[in-house]
Amino acid sequence: MRSHRSLAAIGAALLALPLLAACGDGKDTAASADSAKVAITATDSACDLAKSDFKAGEVTFAIRNKGDRVTEVYVYGDHNGAFTKVVSELENIGPGTTRDMTVKLAAGTYEIACKPGQTGDGIRKKITVAGDTADQKTSAQPSGTAESAKPSQTSESAYDREVEVEAKEYELKFEGMETFTAKAGEKIEFKLENKGSVEHELEVFGPDGKEIGEVSPVKPGQTGEAVITLAVPGTYTLKCGIGNHADHGMKTTFTVS
Ligand SMILES: [Cu+2]
């Protein structure tokens, strides 16, 4: 599996390089826009930031994946003394590609994580943001309707922590939930990594049996996520709603206390 994947990644990198070179000569790279961006260079073993001290406000990171594996970059804020609160994230950054992530940072300390292979805690770098917290009114943005209208599907919305779930065949199952528990009221990002060869999804049902959110179908090799608030205590169920996957084992439960 692994060797198959890295071959694919190398293939993608080889394909992407000439394309990138072509783009670089073009008009997209307007000097004015680029100078304001902060470069993050991600490889399979490093996560290099162009700088680590920032002023409060909006920051655009230009993330370059120089590794062989697909990567993702997270900005973590402090949650009860640990850097687990996701402030922003950008996933599925292919080898050889550069993508931008814009994030609004209030004063404080954060960790940037590059995650080669899109799994685990990642390679962490601490950053410091100085300045006024007064101009950081995240909840008072001008007519901020878009985010509040669909909180469960906004990938950039903040949440308390995440859980990684892997979908695999055969036999069909979800991995990663074995020790997962939560406290009522926690807002969790469910992240589904499809390590199989067919599409899977992740539906979450509350203790009353009603669906409270889902990760929409994810293609093989991709990841998808949904932020879901676990409002009440009880036993929750995770299910893949595709075909008869749930009946064949792609179903599990977890407890919220
Ligand atoms: Cu499935």
PDB file of C-alpha atoms and ligand atoms in Angstrom:
ATOM      1  CA  MET A   1       0.000   0.000   0.000  1.00  0.00           C
ATOM      2  CA  ARG A   2       2.654   2.461   1.110  1.00  0.00           C
ATOM      3  CA  SER A   3       4.960   1.929  -1.853  1.00  0.00           C
ATOM      4  CA  HIS A   4       2.005   2.184  -4.180  1.00  0.00           C
ATOM      5  CA  ARG A   5       1.128   5.496  -2.626  1.00  0.00           C
ATOM      6  CA  SER A   6       4.559   7.029  -2.769  1.00  0.00           C
ATOM      7  CA  LEU A   7       4.938   5.984  -6.397  1.00  0.00           C
ATOM      8  CA  ALA A   8       1.734   7.805  -7.129  1.00  0.00           C
ATOM      9  CA  ALA A   9       3.010  10.791  -5.198  1.00  0.00           C
ATOM     10  CA  ILE A  10       6.276  10.859  -7.130  1.00  0.00           C
ATOM     11  CA  GLY A  11       4.321  10.599 -10.343  1.00  0.00           C
ATOM     12  CA  ALA A  12       2.187  13.531  -9.282  1.00  0.00           C
ATOM     13  CA  ALA A  13       5.284  15.508  -8.357  1.00  0.00           C
ATOM     14  CA  LEU A  14       6.898  14.882 -11.722  1.00  0.00           C
ATOM     15  CA  LEU A  15       3.752  15.952 -13.488  1.00  0.00           C
ATOM     16  CA  ALA A  16       3.309  19.009 -11.315  1.00  0.00           C
ATOM     17  CA  LEU A  17       6.838  20.398 -11.696  1.00  0.00           C
ATOM     18  CA  PRO A  18       6.738  21.519 -15.331  1.00  0.00           C
ATOM     19  CA  LEU A  19       3.236  22.917 -14.780  1.00  0.00           C
ATOM     20  CA  LEU A  20       4.458  24.888 -11.836  1.00  0.00           C
ATOM     21  CA  ALA A  21       7.433  26.253 -13.708  1.00  0.00           C
ATOM     22  CA  ALA A  22       5.085  27.386 -16.438  1.00  0.00           C
ATOM     23  CA  CYS A  23       2.840  29.101 -13.924  1.00  0.00           C
ATOM     24  CA  GLY A  24       5.762  30.788 -12.220  1.00  0.00           C
ATOM     25  CA  ASP A  25       6.678  32.612 -15.398  1.00  0.00           C
ATOM     26  CA  GLY A  26       3.145  33.810 -15.851  1.00  0.00           C
ATOM     27  CA  LYS A  27       1.276  36.785 -14.571  1.00  0.00           C
ATOM     28  CA  ASP A  28      -0.224  35.028 -11.518  1.00  0.00           C
ATOM     29  CA  THR A  29       2.843  35.769  -9.452  1.00  0.00           C
ATOM     30  CA  ALA A  30       2.195  39.478  -9.117  1.00  0.00           C
ATOM     31  CA  ALA A  31       4.995  40.848  -6.980  1.00  0.00           C
ATOM     32  CA  SER A  32       2.711  42.945  -4.803  1.00  0.00           C
ATOM     33  CA  ALA A  33       0.573  40.034  -3.665  1.00  0.00           C
ATOM     34  CA  ASP A  34       3.494  37.695  -3.030  1.00  0.00           C
ATOM     35  CA  SER A  35       5.453  40.089  -0.861  1.00  0.00           C
ATOM     36  CA  ALA A  36       2.662  40.134   1.721  1.00  0.00           C
ATOM     37  CA  LYS A  37       2.565  36.365   2.019  1.00  0.00           C
ATOM     38  CA  VAL A  38       4.488  34.335   4.547  1.00  0.00           C
ATOM     39  CA  ALA A  39       6.116  31.263   3.054  1.00  0.00           C
ATOM     40  CA  ILE A  40       5.773  27.851   4.634  1.00  0.00           C
ATOM     41  CA  THR A  41       7.965  25.196   3.087  1.00  0.00           C
ATOM     42  CA  ALA A  42       6.725  21.729   3.873  1.00  0.00           C
ATOM     43  CA  THR A  43       8.735  18.605   3.171  1.00  0.00           C
ATOM     44  CA  ASP A  44       8.359  15.028   4.377  1.00  0.00           C
ATOM     45  CA  SER A  45      10.504  15.856   7.424  1.00  0.00           C
ATOM     46  CA  ALA A  46      10.395  19.638   7.937  1.00  0.00           C
ATOM     47  CA  CYS A  47       8.024  22.554   8.293  1.00  0.00           C
ATOM     48  CA  ASP A  48       9.918  25.793   7.698  1.00  0.00           C
ATOM     49  CA  LEU A  49       8.311  29.159   8.301  1.00  0.00           C
ATOM     50  CA  ALA A  50       9.664  32.373   6.793  1.00  0.00           C
ATOM     51  CA  LYS A  51       9.049  34.033  10.154  1.00  0.00           C
ATOM     52  CA  SER A  52       7.674  33.295  13.591  1.00  0.00           C
ATOM     53  CA  ASP A  53       6.616  36.716  14.913  1.00  0.00           C
ATOM     54  CA  PHE A  54       3.421  38.276  13.658  1.00  0.00           C
ATOM     55  CA  LYS A  55       1.131  41.186  14.284  1.00  0.00           C
ATOM     56  CA  ALA A  56      -2.486  40.485  15.081  1.00  0.00           C
ATOM     57  CA  GLY A  57      -4.716  40.484  12.040  1.00  0.00           C
ATOM     58  CA  GLU A  58      -4.962  38.649   8.760  1.00  0.00           C
ATOM     59  CA  VAL A  59      -2.019  36.580   7.594  1.00  0.00           C
ATOM     60  CA  THR A  60      -1.717  34.739   4.306  1.00  0.00           C
ATOM     61  CA  PHE A  61       0.579  31.745   4.277  1.00  0.00           C
ATOM     62  CA  ALA A  62       1.896  30.514   0.942  1.00  0.00           C
ATOM     63  CA  ILE A  63       2.412  26.805   1.550  1.00  0.00           C
ATOM     64  CA  ARG A  64       4.824  25.003  -0.725  1.00  0.00           C
ATOM     65  CA  ASN A  65       4.928  21.232  -0.561  1.00  0.00           C
ATOM     66  CA  LYS A  66       8.442  20.145  -1.488  1.00  0.00           C
ATOM     67  CA  GLY A  67       7.932  16.652  -0.139  1.00  0.00           C
ATOM     68  CA  ASP A  68       6.880  13.460  -1.875  1.00  0.00           C
ATOM     69  CA  ARG A  69       3.741  12.983   0.183  1.00  0.00           C
ATOM     70  CA  VAL A  70       0.473  14.887   0.139  1.00  0.00           C
ATOM     71  CA  THR A  71       0.514  17.262   3.082  1.00  0.00           C
ATOM     72  CA  GLU A  72      -1.742  19.521   5.083  1.00  0.00           C
ATOM     73  CA  VAL A  73      -1.086  22.513   7.297  1.00  0.00           C
ATOM     74  CA  TYR A  74      -2.911  23.427  10.493  1.00  0.00           C
ATOM     75  CA  VAL A  75      -2.830  26.480  12.709  1.00  0.00           C
ATOM     76  CA  TYR A  76      -3.466  25.421  16.309  1.00  0.00           C
ATOM     77  CA  GLY A  77      -4.445  27.678  19.166  1.00  0.00           C
ATOM     78  CA  ASP A  78      -4.356  26.998  22.883  1.00  0.00           C
ATOM     79  CA  HIS A  79      -7.102  24.810  24.355  1.00  0.00           C
ATOM     80  CA  ASN A  80      -6.740  24.209  28.101  1.00  0.00           C
ATOM     81  CA  GLY A  81      -2.960  24.456  27.891  1.00  0.00           C
ATOM     82  CA  ALA A  82      -2.489  22.283  24.801  1.00  0.00           C
ATOM     83  CA  PHE A  83      -2.263  23.315  21.182  1.00  0.00           C
ATOM     84  CA  THR A  84      -5.231  21.337  19.946  1.00  0.00           C
ATOM     85  CA  LYS A  85      -7.726  24.000  18.959  1.00  0.00           C
ATOM     86  CA  VAL A  86      -7.815  24.251  15.193  1.00  0.00           C
ATOM     87  CA  VAL A  87      -7.863  27.860  14.072  1.00  0.00           C
ATOM     88  CA  SER A  88      -7.378  27.092  10.396  1.00  0.00           C
ATOM     89  CA  GLU A  89      -6.377  24.241   8.134  1.00  0.00           C
ATOM     90  CA  LEU A  90      -5.628  23.474   4.526  1.00  0.00           C
ATOM     91  CA  GLU A  91      -5.673  19.884   3.353  1.00  0.00           C
ATOM     92  CA  ASN A  92      -4.760  17.890   0.258  1.00  0.00           C
ATOM     93  CA  ILE A  93      -1.698  19.941  -0.723  1.00  0.00           C
ATOM     94  CA  GLY A  94      -0.073  17.806  -3.398  1.00  0.00           C
ATOM     95  CA  PRO A  95       3.675  17.346  -3.866  1.00  0.00           C
ATOM     96  CA  GLY A  96       5.173  20.189  -5.875  1.00  0.00           C
ATOM     97  CA  THR A  97       2.251  22.531  -5.393  1.00  0.00           C
ATOM     98  CA  THR A  98       1.879  25.836  -3.580  1.00  0.00           C
ATOM     99  CA  ARG A  99      -1.381  26.933  -2.008  1.00  0.00           C
ATOM    100  CA  ASP A 100      -2.469  29.904   0.061  1.00  0.00           C
ATOM    101  CA  MET A 101      -4.186  29.841   3.431  1.00  0.00           C
ATOM    102  CA  THR A 102      -5.465  33.085   4.912  1.00  0.00           C
ATOM    103  CA  VAL A 103      -6.148  33.178   8.620  1.00  0.00           C
ATOM    104  CA  LYS A 104      -7.105  35.869  11.100  1.00  0.00           C
ATOM    105  CA  LEU A 105      -4.899  35.687  14.176  1.00  0.00           C
ATOM    106  CA  ALA A 106      -5.577  37.316  17.522  1.00  0.00           C
ATOM    107  CA  ALA A 107      -2.694  38.068  19.857  1.00  0.00           C
ATOM    108  CA  GLY A 108      -1.278  34.950  21.475  1.00  0.00           C
ATOM    109  CA  THR A 109       0.827  31.885  20.841  1.00  0.00           C
ATOM    110  CA  TYR A 110       0.013  29.324  18.178  1.00  0.00           C
ATOM    111  CA  GLU A 111       1.501  26.236  16.625  1.00  0.00           C
ATOM    112  CA  ILE A 112       1.747  25.654  12.906  1.00  0.00           C
ATOM    113  CA  ALA A 113       1.717  21.976  11.994  1.00  0.00           C
ATOM    114  CA  CYS A 114       2.746  20.473   8.668  1.00  0.00           C
ATOM    115  CA  LYS A 115       1.436  16.931   8.348  1.00  0.00           C
ATOM    116  CA  PRO A 116       3.151  14.929   5.611  1.00  0.00           C
ATOM    117  CA  GLY A 117       0.855  12.044   4.748  1.00  0.00           C
ATOM    118  CA  GLN A 118      -2.009  14.012   6.337  1.00  0.00           C
ATOM    119  CA  THR A 119      -1.922  12.165   9.612  1.00  0.00           C
ATOM    120  CA  GLY A 120      -0.751  12.461  13.198  1.00  0.00           C
ATOM    121  CA  ASP A 121       0.304  15.516  15.195  1.00  0.00           C
ATOM    122  CA  GLY A 122       2.549  16.811  12.452  1.00  0.00           C
ATOM    123  CA  ILE A 123       5.781  18.783  12.567  1.00  0.00           C
ATOM    124  CA  ARG A 124       5.107  21.716  14.881  1.00  0.00           C
ATOM    125  CA  LYS A 125       6.458  25.264  14.850  1.00  0.00           C
ATOM    126  CA  LYS A 126       5.518  27.856  17.421  1.00  0.00           C
ATOM    127  CA  ILE A 127       4.554  31.373  16.375  1.00  0.00           C
ATOM    128  CA  THR A 128       3.852  34.474  18.427  1.00  0.00           C
ATOM    129  CA  VAL A 129       1.240  37.022  17.512  1.00  0.00           C
ATOM    130  CA  ALA A 130       1.554  40.424  19.145  1.00  0.00           C
ATOM    131  CA  GLY A 131      -0.959  43.197  19.332  1.00  0.00           C
ATOM    132  CA  ASP A 132      -4.378  44.291  20.244  1.00  0.00           C
ATOM    133  CA  THR A 133      -6.925  41.663  20.959  1.00  0.00           C
ATOM    134  CA  ALA A 134      -9.479  44.467  20.734  1.00  0.00           C
ATOM    135  CA  ASP A 135      -9.548  44.402  16.936  1.00  0.00           C
ATOM    136  CA  GLN A 136     -10.177  40.675  16.924  1.00  0.00           C
ATOM    137  CA  LYS A 137     -13.918  40.479  17.110  1.00  0.00           C
ATOM    138  CA  THR A 138     -14.402  37.125  15.496  1.00  0.00           C
ATOM    139  CA  SER A 139     -18.009  36.970  16.577  1.00  0.00           C
ATOM    140  CA  ALA A 140     -18.807  40.501  15.467  1.00  0.00           C
ATOM    141  CA  GLN A 141     -17.774  40.454  11.837  1.00  0.00           C
ATOM    142  CA  PRO A 142     -19.819  42.485   9.390  1.00  0.00           C
ATOM    143  CA  SER A 143     -23.019  40.582   8.659  1.00  0.00           C
ATOM    144  CA  GLY A 144     -21.231  37.312   9.333  1.00  0.00           C
ATOM    145  CA  THR A 145     -23.953  35.088   8.003  1.00  0.00           C
ATOM    146  CA  ALA A 146     -22.064  32.554   5.937  1.00  0.00           C
ATOM    147  CA  GLU A 147     -20.310  30.865   8.853  1.00  0.00           C
ATOM    148  CA  SER A 148     -23.184  30.796  11.262  1.00  0.00           C
ATOM    149  CA  ALA A 149     -25.573  29.551   8.611  1.00  0.00           C
ATOM    150  CA  LYS A 150     -23.833  26.199   8.166  1.00  0.00           C
ATOM    151  CA  PRO A 151     -21.500  25.614  11.073  1.00  0.00           C
ATOM    152  CA  SER A 152     -21.280  21.866  10.604  1.00  0.00           C
ATOM    153  CA  GLN A 153     -19.729  22.043   7.140  1.00  0.00           C
ATOM    154  CA  THR A 154     -17.386  25.034   7.342  1.00  0.00           C
ATOM    155  CA  SER A 155     -13.908  23.579   7.232  1.00  0.00           C
ATOM    156  CA  GLU A 156     -12.299  26.758   8.512  1.00  0.00           C
ATOM    157  CA  SER A 157     -14.522  27.191  11.547  1.00  0.00           C
ATOM    158  CA  ALA A 158     -12.905  26.800  14.935  1.00  0.00           C
ATOM    159  CA  TYR A 159     -13.506  23.734  17.035  1.00  0.00           C
ATOM    160  CA  ASP A 160     -12.168  22.176  20.194  1.00  0.00           C
ATOM    161  CA  ARG A 161     -10.194  19.265  18.749  1.00  0.00           C
ATOM    162  CA  GLU A 162     -10.280  16.692  16.014  1.00  0.00           C
ATOM    163  CA  VAL A 163     -10.468  12.957  15.695  1.00  0.00           C
ATOM    164  CA  GLU A 164      -9.013  11.088  12.753  1.00  0.00           C
ATOM    165  CA  VAL A 165     -10.981   8.179  11.381  1.00  0.00           C
ATOM    166  CA  GLU A 166      -9.643   5.858   8.714  1.00  0.00           C
ATOM    167  CA  ALA A 167     -11.897   4.018   6.318  1.00  0.00           C
ATOM    168  CA  LYS A 168     -10.563   0.712   5.071  1.00  0.00           C
ATOM    169  CA  GLU A 169     -11.662  -2.354   3.183  1.00  0.00           C
ATOM    170  CA  TYR A 170     -11.791  -5.468   3.482  1.00  0.00           C
ATOM    171  CA  GLU A 171     -13.196  -6.070   5.933  1.00  0.00           C
ATOM    172  CA  LEU A 172     -14.991  -2.753   6.014  1.00  0.00           C
ATOM    173  CA  LYS A 173     -14.278  -0.784   9.144  1.00  0.00           C
ATOM    174  CA  PHE A 174     -13.498   2.552  10.698  1.00  0.00           C
ATOM    175  CA  GLU A 175     -10.232   2.791  12.601  1.00  0.00           C
ATOM    176  CA  GLY A 176      -9.205   5.457  15.069  1.00  0.00           C
ATOM    177  CA  MET A 177     -12.341   5.574  17.192  1.00  0.00           C
ATOM    178  CA  GLU A 178     -11.354   2.795  19.605  1.00  0.00           C
ATOM    179  CA  THR A 179     -10.497   5.079  22.504  1.00  0.00           C
ATOM    180  CA  PHE A 180     -12.446   8.161  21.537  1.00  0.00           C
ATOM    181  CA  THR A 181     -14.760   9.691  24.119  1.00  0.00           C
ATOM    182  CA  ALA A 182     -16.013  13.237  24.503  1.00  0.00           C
ATOM    183  CA  LYS A 183     -17.690  15.577  26.929  1.00  0.00           C
ATOM    184  CA  ALA A 184     -21.142  16.927  26.202  1.00  0.00           C
ATOM    185  CA  GLY A 185     -20.916  20.262  24.411  1.00  0.00           C
ATOM    186  CA  GLU A 186     -17.587  19.540  22.723  1.00  0.00           C
ATOM    187  CA  LYS A 187     -17.231  20.636  19.123  1.00  0.00           C
ATOM    188  CA  ILE A 188     -15.274  17.980  17.295  1.00  0.00           C
ATOM    189  CA  GLU A 189     -13.849  17.859  13.840  1.00  0.00           C
ATOM    190  CA  PHE A 190     -14.369  14.397  12.426  1.00  0.00           C
ATOM    191  CA  LYS A 191     -11.775  13.833   9.800  1.00  0.00           C
ATOM    192  CA  LEU A 192     -12.244  10.868   7.519  1.00  0.00           C
ATOM    193  CA  GLU A 193      -9.186   9.534   5.733  1.00  0.00           C
ATOM    194  CA  ASN A 194     -10.162   7.162   2.999  1.00  0.00           C
ATOM    195  CA  LYS A 195      -7.413   4.562   2.821  1.00  0.00           C
ATOM    196  CA  GLY A 196      -9.547   2.180   0.811  1.00  0.00           C
ATOM    197  CA  SER A 197     -10.246   1.868  -2.885  1.00  0.00           C
ATOM    198  CA  VAL A 198     -13.890   2.926  -3.043  1.00  0.00           C
ATOM    199  CA  GLU A 199     -15.787   5.957  -1.724  1.00  0.00           C
ATOM    200  CA  HIS A 200     -16.742   6.130   1.947  1.00  0.00           C
ATOM    201  CA  GLU A 201     -18.568   8.613   4.112  1.00  0.00           C
ATOM    202  CA  LEU A 202     -19.156   9.151   7.803  1.00  0.00           C
ATOM    203  CA  GLU A 203     -22.580   9.771   9.270  1.00  0.00           C
ATOM    204  CA  VAL A 204     -22.917  10.670  12.934  1.00  0.00           C
ATOM    205  CA  PHE A 205     -26.069   9.786  14.853  1.00  0.00           C
ATOM    206  CA  GLY A 206     -26.951  11.106  18.286  1.00  0.00           C
ATOM    207  CA  PRO A 207     -28.203   9.028  21.236  1.00  0.00           C
ATOM    208  CA  ASP A 208     -31.764   9.464  19.953  1.00  0.00           C
ATOM    209  CA  GLY A 209     -30.823   7.876  16.641  1.00  0.00           C
ATOM    210  CA  LYS A 210     -31.138  11.073  14.621  1.00  0.00           C
ATOM    211  CA  GLU A 211     -28.359  12.084  12.260  1.00  0.00           C
ATOM    212  CA  ILE A 212     -26.541  15.181  13.543  1.00  0.00           C
ATOM    213  CA  GLY A 213     -23.955  15.611  10.813  1.00  0.00           C
ATOM    214  CA  GLU A 214     -21.813  13.858   8.252  1.00  0.00           C
ATOM    215  CA  VAL A 215     -18.589  13.832   6.319  1.00  0.00           C
ATOM    216  CA  SER A 216     -19.774  13.706   2.705  1.00  0.00           C
ATOM    217  CA  PRO A 217     -18.469  10.911   0.476  1.00  0.00           C
ATOM    218  CA  VAL A 218     -14.670  10.919   0.274  1.00  0.00           C
ATOM    219  CA  LYS A 219     -12.783   9.490  -2.688  1.00  0.00           C
ATOM    220  CA  PRO A 220     -10.018   6.904  -2.191  1.00  0.00           C
ATOM    221  CA  GLY A 221      -6.801   8.572  -1.021  1.00  0.00           C
ATOM    222  CA  GLN A 222      -8.549  11.787   0.007  1.00  0.00           C
ATOM    223  CA  THR A 223      -9.691  13.204   3.322  1.00  0.00           C
ATOM    224  CA  GLY A 224     -12.881  14.981   4.251  1.00  0.00           C
ATOM    225  CA  GLU A 225     -14.118  16.531   7.441  1.00  0.00           C
ATOM    226  CA  ALA A 226     -17.079  17.933   9.302  1.00  0.00           C
ATOM    227  CA  VAL A 227     -17.293  19.879  12.538  1.00  0.00           C
ATOM    228  CA  ILE A 228     -20.028  18.461  14.733  1.00  0.00           C
ATOM    229  CA  THR A 229     -21.107  19.564  18.191  1.00  0.00           C
ATOM    230  CA  LEU A 230     -21.817  16.668  20.545  1.00  0.00           C
ATOM    231  CA  ALA A 231     -24.475  18.463  22.525  1.00  0.00           C
ATOM    232  CA  VAL A 232     -25.870  15.797  24.833  1.00  0.00           C
ATOM    233  CA  PRO A 233     -24.399  12.835  26.720  1.00  0.00           C
ATOM    234  CA  GLY A 234     -25.102   9.323  25.494  1.00  0.00           C
ATOM    235  CA  THR A 235     -24.024   6.739  22.955  1.00  0.00           C
ATOM    236  CA  TYR A 236     -23.400   8.044  19.466  1.00  0.00           C
ATOM    237  CA  THR A 237     -23.108   5.975  16.303  1.00  0.00           C
ATOM    238  CA  LEU A 238     -20.814   6.440  13.305  1.00  0.00           C
ATOM    239  CA  LYS A 239     -21.859   4.802  10.071  1.00  0.00           C
ATOM    240  CA  CYS A 240     -20.868   4.740   6.444  1.00  0.00           C
ATOM    241  CA  GLY A 241     -24.072   5.309   4.491  1.00  0.00           C
ATOM    242  CA  ILE A 242     -22.740   4.044   1.177  1.00  0.00           C
ATOM    243  CA  GLY A 243     -24.051   0.741  -0.151  1.00  0.00           C
ATOM    244  CA  ASN A 244     -24.207  -1.884   2.562  1.00  0.00           C
ATOM    245  CA  HIS A 245     -20.899  -0.869   4.138  1.00  0.00           C
ATOM    246  CA  ALA A 246     -22.471  -0.349   7.573  1.00  0.00           C
ATOM    247  CA  ASP A 247     -23.923  -3.862   7.587  1.00  0.00           C
ATOM    248  CA  HIS A 248     -20.496  -5.238   6.732  1.00  0.00           C
ATOM    249  CA  GLY A 249     -18.811  -3.546   9.660  1.00  0.00           C
ATOM    250  CA  MET A 250     -18.317   0.095   8.772  1.00  0.00           C
ATOM    251  CA  LYS A 251     -20.126   1.204  11.854  1.00  0.00           C
ATOM    252  CA  THR A 252     -18.999   2.003  15.378  1.00  0.00           C
ATOM    253  CA  THR A 253     -20.126   3.804  18.504  1.00  0.00           C
ATOM    254  CA  PHE A 254     -18.602   6.196  21.006  1.00  0.00           C
ATOM    255  CA  THR A 255     -19.630   7.663  24.329  1.00  0.00           C
ATOM    256  CA  VAL A 256     -20.224  11.258  25.290  1.00  0.00           C
ATOM    257  CA  SER A 257     -20.370  11.893  29.021  1.00  0.00           C
TER     258      SER A 257
HETATM  259 CU    CU B   1     -18.071   2.949   3.239  1.00  0.00          CU
END
